[in-house]
Tab-separated table of C-alpha atoms and ligand atoms in Angstrom:
chain	number	residue	atom	x	y	z
A	286	MET	CA	33.432	9.148	33.679
A	287	LYS	CA	34.040	9.939	29.989
A	288	ARG	CA	33.508	13.499	28.776
A	289	PHE	CA	32.145	14.482	25.375
A	290	ASP	CA	30.809	17.640	23.776
A	291	ALA	CA	27.622	15.779	22.851
A	292	ILE	CA	25.902	12.449	23.464
A	293	ILE	CA	23.405	10.981	20.998
A	294	LEU	CA	21.044	8.195	22.079
A	295	GLY	CA	20.099	6.014	19.113
A	296	ALA	CA	21.463	5.475	15.602
A	297	GLY	CA	18.147	5.906	13.793
A	298	GLN	CA	17.399	8.501	11.160
A	299	ALA	CA	18.449	11.673	13.000
A	300	GLY	CA	21.361	10.499	15.185
A	301	PRO	CA	23.965	9.563	12.547
A	302	PRO	CA	23.677	12.703	10.366
A	303	LEU	CA	23.667	14.824	13.527
A	304	ALA	CA	26.872	13.091	14.707
A	305	ASN	CA	28.379	13.925	11.325
A	306	ARG	CA	27.491	17.615	11.591
A	307	LEU	CA	28.603	17.944	15.224
A	308	THR	CA	31.939	16.198	14.682
A	309	GLY	CA	32.403	18.213	11.493
A	310	ALA	CA	32.096	21.323	13.664
A	311	GLY	CA	34.930	20.003	15.853
A	312	MET	CA	32.899	18.461	18.692
A	313	THR	CA	33.537	15.088	20.294
A	314	VAL	CA	30.430	12.919	20.148
A	315	ALA	CA	29.394	9.640	21.809
A	316	LEU	CA	26.719	7.836	19.807
A	317	ILE	CA	25.015	4.998	21.670
A	318	GLU	CA	23.054	2.260	19.896
A	319	ARG	CA	21.517	-0.697	21.676
A	320	HIS	CA	20.503	-2.806	18.717
A	321	LEU	CA	20.614	-2.288	14.941
A	322	PHE	CA	22.273	0.654	13.196
A	323	GLY	CA	19.771	2.550	11.073
A	324	GLY	CA	16.913	1.909	13.509
A	325	THR	CA	13.364	1.126	12.454
A	326	CYS	CA	13.441	2.530	8.927
A	327	VAL	CA	16.416	0.544	7.743
A	328	ASN	CA	15.807	-2.681	9.651
A	329	THR	CA	12.091	-3.169	10.271
A	330	GLY	CA	10.316	-0.268	8.560
A	331	CYS	CA	10.698	1.578	5.262
A	332	THR	CA	13.466	-0.449	3.642
A	333	PRO	CA	12.288	-4.035	4.154
A	334	THR	CA	8.613	-3.166	3.610
A	335	LYS	CA	9.198	-1.272	0.383
A	336	THR	CA	11.409	-4.160	-0.775
A	337	LEU	CA	8.547	-6.594	-0.067
A	338	VAL	CA	6.086	-4.243	-1.773
A	339	ALA	CA	8.322	-4.289	-4.869
A	340	SER	CA	8.365	-8.113	-4.920
A	341	ALA	CA	4.599	-8.161	-4.460
A	342	TYR	CA	4.189	-5.710	-7.352
A	343	ALA	CA	6.298	-7.958	-9.579
A	344	ALA	CA	4.030	-10.924	-8.748
A	345	HIS	CA	0.910	-8.858	-9.358
A	346	LEU	CA	2.137	-7.538	-12.699
A	347	ALA	CA	3.230	-11.004	-13.771
A	348	ARG	CA	-0.292	-12.303	-13.105
A	349	ARG	CA	-1.655	-9.456	-15.224
A	350	ALA	CA	0.901	-9.956	-18.007
A	351	ALA	CA	-1.694	-11.054	-20.545
A	352	GLU	CA	-3.467	-7.679	-20.207
A	353	TYR	CA	-0.339	-6.138	-21.747
A	354	GLY	CA	-0.038	-8.733	-24.494
A	355	VAL	CA	2.713	-10.594	-22.699
A	356	THR	CA	2.415	-14.368	-22.434
A	357	LEU	CA	4.010	-16.306	-19.586
A	358	SER	CA	4.494	-20.004	-20.273
A	359	GLY	CA	3.877	-21.208	-16.697
A	360	GLY	CA	1.858	-19.922	-13.756
A	361	VAL	CA	3.214	-17.334	-11.367
A	362	THR	CA	4.710	-18.677	-8.158
A	363	VAL	CA	6.373	-16.722	-5.396
A	364	ASP	CA	9.470	-18.053	-3.655
A	365	MET	CA	9.130	-16.495	-0.210
A	366	ALA	CA	12.631	-17.519	0.850
A	367	ARG	CA	14.041	-15.522	-2.079
A	368	VAL	CA	11.697	-12.615	-1.428
A	369	LYS	CA	12.992	-12.526	2.152
A	370	ALA	CA	16.623	-12.928	1.084
A	371	ARG	CA	16.272	-9.945	-1.247
A	372	ALA	CA	14.837	-7.775	1.538
A	373	ASP	CA	17.510	-8.973	3.982
A	374	ALA	CA	20.323	-8.196	1.539
A	375	ILE	CA	19.173	-4.623	0.926
A	376	THR	CA	18.557	-4.013	4.615
A	377	SER	CA	21.840	-5.455	5.787
A	378	LYS	CA	23.866	-3.457	3.269
A	379	SER	CA	22.227	-0.254	4.398
A	380	ARG	CA	22.757	-1.152	8.073
A	381	SER	CA	26.445	-1.922	7.628
A	382	ASN	CA	27.003	1.243	5.581
A	383	ILE	CA	25.648	3.322	8.461
A	384	GLU	CA	27.754	1.475	11.017
A	385	ALA	CA	30.911	1.840	8.903
A	386	TRP	CA	30.181	5.538	8.370
A	387	LEU	CA	29.833	6.152	12.113
A	388	ARG	CA	32.856	4.062	13.084
A	389	GLY	CA	35.007	5.892	10.558
A	390	MET	CA	33.776	9.337	11.630
A	391	PRO	CA	36.641	11.311	13.259
A	392	GLY	CA	35.603	12.490	16.732
A	393	CYS	CA	32.714	10.034	17.041
A	394	ALA	CA	32.867	7.262	19.674
A	395	VAL	CA	30.384	4.511	18.855
A	396	ILE	CA	29.157	2.764	21.996
A	397	ARG	CA	27.038	-0.404	21.896
A	398	GLY	CA	24.491	-0.832	24.662
A	399	HIS	CA	21.336	0.444	26.272
A	400	ALA	CA	21.565	4.085	27.362
A	401	ARG	CA	19.832	5.473	30.453
A	402	PHE	CA	19.967	8.889	32.041
A	403	ASP	CA	21.769	9.327	35.358
A	404	GLY	CA	21.165	13.065	35.506
A	405	ALA	CA	20.574	16.093	33.306
A	406	ASN	CA	23.962	15.763	31.625
A	407	THR	CA	25.008	12.205	32.409
A	408	VAL	CA	24.144	8.961	30.694
A	409	ARG	CA	24.937	5.413	31.727
A	410	VAL	CA	25.613	2.470	29.406
A	411	GLY	CA	26.204	-0.652	31.489
A	412	ASP	CA	29.006	0.283	33.886
A	413	GLU	CA	30.170	3.196	31.805
A	414	GLN	CA	29.186	6.780	32.653
A	415	LEU	CA	29.279	9.540	30.051
A	416	ILE	CA	28.905	13.267	30.564
A	417	ALA	CA	28.169	16.017	28.030
A	418	PRO	CA	26.612	19.489	28.029
A	419	ARG	CA	24.393	18.491	25.071
A	420	ILE	CA	22.320	15.313	24.857
A	421	PHE	CA	20.165	14.342	21.887
A	422	ILE	CA	17.477	11.663	22.305
A	423	ASN	CA	16.728	9.756	19.076
A	424	VAL	CA	15.390	6.495	20.447
A	425	GLY	CA	12.454	5.975	18.060
A	426	GLY	CA	9.534	3.697	18.793
A	427	ARG	CA	8.182	0.174	18.558
A	428	ALA	CA	4.927	-1.606	17.811
A	429	SER	CA	2.223	-1.193	20.449
A	430	VAL	CA	0.796	-4.416	21.779
A	431	PRO	CA	-2.753	-4.165	23.151
A	432	ASP	CA	-3.338	-5.465	26.666
A	433	TRP	CA	-5.933	-8.026	25.584
A	434	PRO	CA	-6.401	-10.868	28.049
A	435	GLY	CA	-4.143	-13.830	27.246
A	436	ILE	CA	-2.220	-11.949	24.537
A	437	VAL	CA	1.139	-13.026	25.948
A	438	GLU	CA	0.346	-16.659	25.139
A	439	ILE	CA	-0.372	-15.895	21.466
A	440	PRO	CA	2.443	-16.115	18.903
A	441	PHE	CA	1.371	-12.883	17.190
A	442	LEU	CA	3.537	-11.036	14.699
A	443	THR	CA	4.619	-7.390	14.644
A	444	ASN	CA	6.262	-5.378	11.871
A	445	THR	CA	9.571	-6.770	13.200
A	446	SER	CA	8.828	-10.480	13.563
A	447	ILE	CA	6.837	-10.768	10.317
A	448	LEU	CA	10.068	-9.982	8.456
A	449	ALA	CA	11.514	-13.299	9.641
A	450	LEU	CA	8.866	-15.299	7.721
A	451	ASP	CA	10.288	-17.195	4.774
A	452	ARG	CA	7.135	-19.236	4.128
A	453	LEU	CA	3.766	-18.046	3.007
A	454	PRO	CA	1.150	-17.850	5.768
A	455	GLU	CA	-2.009	-19.694	4.831
A	456	HIS	CA	-4.287	-17.025	6.281
A	457	LEU	CA	-2.808	-13.783	7.562
A	458	VAL	CA	-5.105	-11.727	9.738
A	459	VAL	CA	-3.919	-8.142	10.010
A	460	VAL	CA	-5.286	-6.349	13.041
A	461	GLY	CA	-5.230	-2.617	12.249
A	462	GLY	CA	-6.323	-1.119	8.941
A	463	SER	CA	-3.918	1.781	8.810
A	464	TYR	CA	-0.577	2.638	7.182
A	465	VAL	CA	1.576	-0.249	8.460
A	466	GLY	CA	-1.133	-2.925	8.331
A	467	LEU	CA	-2.359	-2.175	4.808
A	468	GLU	CA	1.089	-2.360	3.207
A	469	PHE	CA	1.680	-5.825	4.667
A	470	ALA	CA	-1.889	-6.918	3.871
A	471	GLN	CA	-1.615	-6.165	0.163
A	472	ALA	CA	1.926	-7.504	-0.160
A	473	TYR	CA	1.003	-10.849	1.439
A	474	ARG	CA	-2.170	-11.125	-0.613
A	475	ARG	CA	-0.074	-10.669	-3.748
A	476	PHE	CA	2.360	-13.320	-2.510
A	477	GLY	CA	-0.641	-15.668	-2.439
A	478	ALA	CA	-1.898	-15.723	1.162
A	479	GLN	CA	-5.493	-15.398	2.179
A	480	VAL	CA	-5.649	-12.052	3.995
A	481	THR	CA	-8.209	-10.485	6.318
A	482	VAL	CA	-7.871	-6.956	7.661
A	483	ILE	CA	-9.674	-6.210	10.902
A	484	GLU	CA	-10.134	-2.560	11.790
A	485	LYS	CA	-11.744	-1.214	14.930
A	486	GLY	CA	-12.846	2.086	13.364
A	487	PRO	CA	-15.740	2.494	10.938
A	488	ARG	CA	-13.389	2.736	7.935
A	489	LEU	CA	-9.828	1.992	6.882
A	490	ILE	CA	-7.131	4.584	7.427
A	491	GLY	CA	-9.440	6.850	9.400
A	492	ARG	CA	-7.103	9.864	9.346
A	493	GLU	CA	-7.650	10.285	5.606
A	494	ASP	CA	-10.757	11.688	3.906
A	495	GLU	CA	-13.701	9.337	3.513
A	496	ASP	CA	-13.393	9.257	-0.281
A	497	VAL	CA	-9.737	8.207	0.083
A	498	SER	CA	-10.642	5.488	2.608
A	499	GLU	CA	-13.383	4.186	0.342
A	500	ALA	CA	-11.134	4.084	-2.723
A	501	ILE	CA	-8.439	2.226	-0.770
A	502	ARG	CA	-10.982	-0.272	0.493
A	503	ASP	CA	-12.092	-0.856	-3.080
A	504	ILE	CA	-8.508	-1.343	-4.316
A	505	LEU	CA	-7.777	-3.933	-1.617
A	506	ALA	CA	-11.131	-5.717	-1.885
A	507	ARG	CA	-10.685	-6.140	-5.653
A	508	GLU	CA	-7.562	-8.170	-4.936
A	509	GLY	CA	-9.511	-10.499	-2.668
A	510	ILE	CA	-8.565	-9.061	0.722
A	511	THR	CA	-11.396	-9.450	3.223
A	512	ILE	CA	-11.973	-6.238	5.141
A	513	ARG	CA	-13.838	-6.089	8.419
A	514	THR	CA	-14.372	-2.603	9.792
A	515	GLY	CA	-16.224	-1.537	12.925
A	516	ALA	CA	-14.624	-4.437	14.817
A	517	GLU	CA	-15.036	-2.739	18.154
A	518	CYS	CA	-14.205	-5.703	20.315
A	519	ILE	CA	-11.307	-7.820	19.047
A	520	ARG	CA	-9.923	-10.795	20.970
A	521	ILE	CA	-7.459	-13.444	19.873
A	522	ALA	CA	-7.056	-16.935	21.321
A	523	LEU	CA	-4.850	-19.914	20.526
A	524	GLN	CA	-6.723	-22.944	19.193
A	525	PRO	CA	-5.511	-26.326	17.932
A	526	LYS	CA	-6.062	-25.248	14.307
A	527	GLY	CA	-4.567	-21.758	14.567
A	528	ILE	CA	-5.319	-18.395	16.098
A	529	MET	CA	-8.978	-17.478	16.447
A	530	ALA	CA	-9.799	-13.800	16.206
A	531	SER	CA	-13.186	-12.964	17.672
A	532	LEU	CA	-14.729	-9.679	16.687
A	533	ASP	CA	-17.880	-7.760	17.126
A	534	CYS	CA	-18.623	-6.284	13.696
A	535	VAL	CA	-21.802	-4.838	12.291
A	536	GLU	CA	-21.823	-7.484	9.564
A	537	GLY	CA	-20.037	-10.714	8.683
A	538	PRO	CA	-18.948	-13.709	10.786
A	539	ARG	CA	-17.933	-13.080	14.379
A	540	GLU	CA	-14.843	-15.279	14.242
A	541	VAL	CA	-11.911	-15.606	11.858
A	542	LEU	CA	-9.429	-18.472	12.049
A	543	ALA	CA	-5.909	-17.370	11.144
A	544	SER	CA	-2.646	-19.193	10.645
A	545	HIS	CA	-0.815	-15.941	11.482
A	546	VAL	CA	-1.881	-12.689	13.118
A	547	LEU	CA	-0.076	-9.412	12.525
A	548	LEU	CA	-0.712	-6.717	15.105
A	549	ALA	CA	-0.473	-3.307	13.471
A	550	VAL	CA	-2.400	-1.199	15.948
A	551	GLY	CA	-0.026	1.716	16.419
A	552	ARG	CA	3.403	2.627	17.729
A	553	ARG	CA	4.770	3.679	21.107
A	554	PRO	CA	7.939	5.620	21.888
A	555	ASN	CA	11.025	3.902	23.374
A	556	THR	CA	11.080	6.269	26.314
A	557	ASP	CA	9.868	4.003	29.115
A	558	ASP	CA	13.317	2.503	29.763
A	559	LEU	CA	15.488	5.645	29.563
A	560	ASP	CA	15.191	6.819	33.215
A	561	LEU	CA	14.131	10.197	31.854
A	562	GLU	CA	12.865	11.212	35.290
A	563	ARG	CA	16.468	11.229	36.547
A	564	ALA	CA	17.190	13.995	34.070
A	565	GLY	CA	13.852	15.716	34.749
A	566	VAL	CA	12.728	15.445	31.103
A	567	THR	CA	8.959	15.759	30.664
A	568	VAL	CA	6.983	13.228	28.624
A	569	ASP	CA	3.294	13.387	27.687
A	570	GLN	CA	0.615	10.859	28.680
A	571	ARG	CA	1.619	8.547	25.847
A	572	GLY	CA	5.328	8.682	26.677
A	573	TYR	CA	6.423	11.078	23.908
A	574	VAL	CA	9.141	13.522	24.949
A	575	VAL	CA	7.644	17.009	25.096
A	576	VAL	CA	9.608	19.422	22.891
A	577	ASP	CA	9.226	23.019	21.771
A	578	ASP	CA	9.174	24.213	18.177
A	579	HIS	CA	12.991	23.925	18.060
A	580	LEU	CA	12.945	20.370	19.486
A	581	ALA	CA	14.355	21.378	22.871
A	582	THR	CA	12.988	19.533	25.905
A	583	ASN	CA	12.128	21.263	29.180
A	584	VAL	CA	15.702	20.549	30.380
A	585	PRO	CA	18.303	22.942	28.942
A	586	GLY	CA	20.887	21.034	26.888
A	587	ILE	CA	18.592	18.088	26.047
A	588	TRP	CA	16.800	17.762	22.709
A	589	ALA	CA	14.546	14.988	21.327
A	590	LEU	CA	14.429	14.099	17.637
A	591	GLY	CA	12.436	11.686	15.481
A	592	ASP	CA	9.530	9.426	16.382
A	593	CYS	CA	10.132	9.708	20.155
A	594	ASN	CA	8.996	13.363	20.232
A	595	GLY	CA	5.586	12.675	18.683
A	596	ARG	CA	6.004	15.529	16.167
A	597	GLY	CA	6.355	13.192	13.191
A	598	ALA	CA	6.265	9.483	12.474
A	599	PHE	CA	8.385	9.244	9.364
A	600	THR	CA	11.964	8.965	8.297
A	601	HIS	CA	11.822	12.307	6.548
A	602	THR	CA	10.424	14.032	9.652
A	603	ALA	CA	13.167	12.467	11.817
A	604	TYR	CA	15.758	13.610	9.281
A	605	ASN	CA	14.189	17.069	9.169
A	606	ASP	CA	14.413	17.188	12.984
A	607	TYR	CA	18.180	16.687	12.614
A	608	GLU	CA	18.310	19.492	10.025
A	609	ILE	CA	16.418	21.863	12.332
A	610	VAL	CA	18.588	21.128	15.373
A	611	ALA	CA	21.857	21.301	13.400
A	612	ALA	CA	20.886	24.547	11.645
A	613	ASN	CA	19.891	26.198	14.922
A	614	LEU	CA	22.931	25.008	16.891
A	615	LEU	CA	25.629	25.322	14.277
A	616	ASP	CA	24.455	27.776	11.636
A	617	GLY	CA	22.793	30.424	13.787
A	618	GLU	CA	19.381	29.830	12.209
A	619	ARG	CA	15.971	29.753	13.918
A	620	ARG	CA	14.274	26.910	12.108
A	621	LYS	CA	11.031	25.516	13.466
A	622	VAL	CA	9.120	22.256	13.258
A	623	SER	CA	5.924	24.187	12.556
A	624	ASP	CA	7.464	25.477	9.302
A	625	ARG	CA	7.375	22.062	7.692
A	626	VAL	CA	4.568	21.029	5.376
A	627	PRO	CA	3.315	17.560	6.328
A	628	GLY	CA	3.832	15.031	3.559
A	629	TYR	CA	3.870	11.236	3.437
A	630	ALA	CA	2.929	8.236	1.368
A	631	LEU	CA	1.095	4.987	1.898
A	632	TYR	CA	2.855	2.352	-0.179
A	633	ILE	CA	0.014	0.161	-1.206
A	634	ASP	CA	-0.249	-0.172	-4.984
A	635	PRO	CA	-1.293	2.216	-6.369
A	636	PRO	CA	0.260	4.411	-3.681
A	637	LEU	CA	-1.277	7.335	-1.849
A	638	GLY	CA	0.824	10.506	-1.841
A	639	ARG	CA	-0.272	13.129	0.654
A	640	ALA	CA	0.590	16.769	1.255
A	641	GLY	CA	-0.758	19.217	3.817
A	642	MET	CA	-4.308	19.051	5.134
A	643	THR	CA	-6.999	16.580	4.212
A	644	GLU	CA	-10.187	18.070	2.792
A	645	THR	CA	-11.883	17.389	6.131
A	646	GLN	CA	-9.163	19.207	8.061
A	647	ALA	CA	-9.292	22.148	5.647
A	648	ARG	CA	-13.046	22.493	6.120
A	649	GLN	CA	-12.767	22.130	9.893
A	650	SER	CA	-10.198	24.943	9.927
A	651	GLY	CA	-13.011	27.293	8.881
A	652	GLN	CA	-11.312	28.546	5.712
A	653	PRO	CA	-13.061	28.860	2.358
A	654	VAL	CA	-12.213	25.705	0.398
A	655	LEU	CA	-12.187	24.857	-3.309
A	656	VAL	CA	-11.457	21.354	-4.543
A	657	GLY	CA	-10.143	20.055	-7.859
A	658	SER	CA	-10.553	16.330	-8.373
A	659	ARG	CA	-10.112	13.782	-11.157
A	660	PRO	CA	-10.271	9.982	-11.331
A	661	MET	CA	-7.159	8.186	-12.590
A	662	THR	CA	-9.288	6.840	-15.445
A	663	ARG	CA	-8.874	10.371	-16.877
A	664	VAL	CA	-5.088	10.423	-16.638
A	665	SER	CA	-3.321	9.368	-19.862
A	666	ARG	CA	-0.299	7.901	-18.154
A	667	ALA	CA	-2.506	5.713	-15.969
A	668	LEU	CA	-4.466	4.505	-18.990
A	669	GLU	CA	-1.291	3.703	-20.881
A	670	LYS	CA	0.043	1.747	-17.909
A	671	ASN	CA	-3.351	0.103	-17.407
A	672	GLU	CA	-3.265	1.249	-13.789
A	673	THR	CA	-6.350	3.409	-13.504
A	674	LEU	CA	-7.474	2.837	-9.920
A	675	GLY	CA	-7.669	5.792	-7.574
A	676	PHE	CA	-8.101	9.522	-7.947
A	677	MET	CA	-6.344	12.786	-7.267
A	678	LYS	CA	-7.587	15.908	-5.559
A	679	ILE	CA	-6.198	19.232	-4.526
A	680	ILE	CA	-7.598	21.689	-1.998
A	681	VAL	CA	-7.008	25.448	-2.085
A	682	ASN	CA	-8.084	28.581	-0.269
A	683	PRO	CA	-9.475	30.947	-2.960
A	684	ASP	CA	-8.853	34.024	-0.777
A	685	SER	CA	-5.249	33.438	0.276
A	686	LEU	CA	-4.534	31.603	-3.036
A	687	GLN	CA	-2.600	29.006	-1.038
A	688	ILE	CA	-2.721	25.272	-1.656
A	689	LEU	CA	-3.977	23.682	1.557
A	690	GLY	CA	-3.427	20.042	0.722
A	691	ALA	CA	-3.595	17.247	-1.805
A	692	SER	CA	-4.112	13.504	-2.053
A	693	ILE	CA	-2.902	11.549	-5.060
A	694	LEU	CA	-4.071	7.968	-4.836
A	695	GLY	CA	-2.910	6.433	-8.064
A	696	THR	CA	0.011	5.166	-10.042
A	697	GLY	CA	3.034	7.389	-9.389
A	698	GLY	CA	1.146	9.236	-6.630
A	699	ASP	CA	4.100	8.972	-4.232
A	700	GLU	CA	6.285	10.893	-6.700
A	701	ALA	CA	3.726	13.269	-8.246
A	702	ILE	CA	2.752	14.652	-4.829
A	703	HIS	CA	6.149	16.354	-4.589
A	704	GLY	CA	5.128	19.040	-7.074
A	705	VAL	CA	2.414	20.055	-4.622
A	706	LEU	CA	4.684	19.701	-1.563
A	707	ASP	CA	7.265	21.975	-3.160
A	708	MET	CA	4.636	24.588	-4.082
A	709	MET	CA	3.317	24.513	-0.521
A	710	THR	CA	6.804	24.821	0.961
A	711	ALA	CA	7.517	27.798	-1.295
A	712	ARG	CA	4.072	29.204	-0.386
A	713	THR	CA	3.572	30.010	-4.040
A	714	PRO	CA	0.053	31.263	-4.937
A	715	TYR	CA	-1.623	28.403	-6.779
A	716	PRO	CA	-2.477	30.306	-9.999
A	717	VAL	CA	1.293	30.394	-10.712
A	718	PHE	CA	1.116	26.615	-11.137
A	719	LYS	CA	-1.100	27.090	-14.179
A	720	TRP	CA	1.857	28.621	-16.029
A	721	ALA	CA	3.908	25.455	-15.644
A	722	VAL	CA	4.485	23.340	-18.737
A	723	PRO	CA	4.458	19.822	-17.312
A	724	ILE	CA	5.858	16.815	-19.115
A	725	HIS	CA	3.466	14.567	-21.009
A	726	PRO	CA	2.527	11.833	-20.274
A	727	THR	CA	2.877	11.991	-16.510
A	728	VAL	CA	0.571	11.992	-13.521
A	729	SER	CA	2.037	15.351	-12.458
A	730	GLU	CA	0.839	17.023	-15.661
A	731	LEU	CA	-2.718	16.895	-14.335
A	732	ILE	CA	-1.992	19.045	-11.284
A	733	PRO	CA	-2.250	22.363	-13.197
A	734	THR	CA	-5.406	20.984	-14.834
A	735	LEU	CA	-6.913	20.254	-11.412
A	736	LEU	CA	-6.152	23.821	-10.395
A	737	GLY	CA	-8.059	25.015	-13.437
A	738	GLU	CA	-11.115	22.932	-12.508
A	739	LEU	CA	-11.603	24.001	-8.894
A	740	ARG	CA	-15.063	24.070	-7.469
A	741	ARG	CA	-16.908	24.403	-4.200
A	742	ARG	CA	-18.344	21.154	-2.925
A	743	GLU	CA	-20.348	20.374	0.174
B	1051	FAD	C1	6.459	-1.166	8.998
B	1051	FAD	C2	6.921	0.262	8.912
B	1051	FAD	C3	7.083	0.859	7.688
B	1051	FAD	C4	7.506	2.191	7.602
B	1051	FAD	N1	7.629	2.763	6.376
B	1051	FAD	C5	8.006	4.049	6.290
B	1051	FAD	C6	8.158	4.670	5.024
B	1051	FAD	O1	7.954	4.061	3.986
B	1051	FAD	N2	8.537	5.961	4.987
B	1051	FAD	C7	8.788	6.676	6.129
B	1051	FAD	O2	9.127	7.853	6.045
B	1051	FAD	N3	8.664	6.113	7.348
B	1051	FAD	C8	8.283	4.822	7.454
B	1051	FAD	N4	8.176	4.242	8.679
B	1051	FAD	C9	8.487	5.046	9.877
B	1051	FAD	C10	10.009	5.169	10.085
B	1051	FAD	O3	10.577	3.890	10.154
B	1051	FAD	C11	10.294	5.936	11.352
B	1051	FAD	O4	9.562	7.145	11.332
B	1051	FAD	C12	11.767	6.270	11.486
B	1051	FAD	O5	12.547	5.100	11.527
B	1051	FAD	C13	11.991	7.083	12.752
B	1051	FAD	O6	13.339	7.303	12.926
B	1051	FAD	P1	13.931	7.626	14.368
B	1051	FAD	O7	15.334	8.060	14.129
B	1051	FAD	O8	13.056	8.538	15.106
B	1051	FAD	O9	13.872	6.247	15.179
B	1051	FAD	P2	14.354	4.789	14.836
B	1051	FAD	O10	14.615	4.624	13.408
B	1051	FAD	O11	13.381	3.868	15.470
B	1051	FAD	O12	15.751	4.645	15.582
B	1051	FAD	C14	15.876	4.666	16.979
B	1051	FAD	C15	17.136	3.923	17.381
B	1051	FAD	O13	17.358	4.120	18.776
B	1051	FAD	C16	17.819	2.904	19.353
B	1051	FAD	N5	17.516	2.949	20.794
B	1051	FAD	C17	16.287	2.954	21.365
B	1051	FAD	N6	16.406	3.055	22.706
B	1051	FAD	C18	17.726	3.109	22.983
B	1051	FAD	C19	18.475	3.198	24.178
B	1051	FAD	N7	17.892	3.298	25.378
B	1051	FAD	N8	19.825	3.190	24.098
B	1051	FAD	C20	20.441	3.103	22.887
B	1051	FAD	N9	19.786	3.026	21.722
B	1051	FAD	C21	18.440	3.031	21.766
B	1051	FAD	C22	17.036	1.847	18.589
B	1051	FAD	O14	17.683	0.598	18.674
B	1051	FAD	C23	17.046	2.419	17.174
B	1051	FAD	O15	18.155	1.973	16.452
B	1051	FAD	C24	7.778	2.913	8.802
B	1051	FAD	C25	7.644	2.305	10.049
B	1051	FAD	C26	7.217	0.995	10.118
B	1051	FAD	C27	7.075	0.354	11.478
């Protein structure tokens, strides 16, 4: 049995920086990774998808070149093998940098293999047993696959397997109209595929406000993506000509014939094959490790970080989990998950940047709510770039003077939202924002203007 001061399960977004901090504090650390260094974000999530989104944007802009007075001599064609090679190159560099960093880290033993618990302070990897007083679970998640009859016989794609495509699908059907599905849907449409999005709920991206969902639907429909919402009963079956998706929608045909089907119907944590019960660690009904506000599990000496604890589903929340745990363990702080302001982006084009509560959530919380809103057609920078789809809105509480949330769906929205996120993190009263002298022309310059145009709306 090998002894360490700490064991980390998974080299995703929290594990490697935590190993760095712990070893820097003089501890010996075993970091166990069963597959690819960098986890989902680097290999099958953020990095490859945003690389594809960038290629898709280039194709889209090239097709629109004439609108800017630029003439292309031939038509626009997309070389999918080169698109894939570009994504692979960026991903693989990032992956090998992380591996090299960990392998060169003094005090860190990198172990390849699948980790399982043997007890509250012991972990097994193959025949090897490791023991440590501190164990950190950072095992992430994977795509959920619905238990539809016959699904195992269908060659469906997930966010992982779609990245292996180096040819354009003729007709890509994306099942799931939320964050993961919509990014792939728009990118593949821009590469030239016919694309249909099938969503079970009554609207796309149902966690966002209705006006945001509607605007996103409009953006995607304008590019020729077929959107079928309210598809309560979805079934897929293999046919000689492709994969037939049968759906029960309020309107439109009941069947769609696809050459490829991407399942993007949610994620599940990688906790079902960890033997957590041997350590006595509690998981919830969906398999997420139950943690307190400091990310400790019910078993003293075991923490869970990143997607597997269900407290965030992003790289920045996984990384923030590492910061919280490291600050509390090593710096004598008492940082909490509940202190963080939720923020994220949806990387369709134009992107959606989000901070804090949606308008719906703010209203449901029972607080007084004022809203400032403006279409991107009234934002100079958007007009100059000829990218005027979308809108921005900000929600405040007029009594507490706090910003409650914001949505910026528009060009540069993923960057501009940070002004709001920072204000919310600093808990600065919103009227202070009006004193800012923002740079012209930017999308961010309209945020103080929005705060000067607040109104009550039902
Ligand atoms: C298509 C897609 C696009 C995304 N885009 C974004 C984005 O733009 N921005 C963003 O913030 N987030 C994005 N995300 C989410 C982001 O990828 C995750 O939130 C993030 O990777 C979570 O990090 P993590 O450290 O919790 O887990 P992971 O990154 O999943 O890492 C977990 C690691 O643990 C390893 N592991 C699992 N079980 C074991 C075991 N038993 N033994 C040993 N090792 C094990 C895995 O192999 C993996 O390497 C995206 C996700 C997807 C699917």
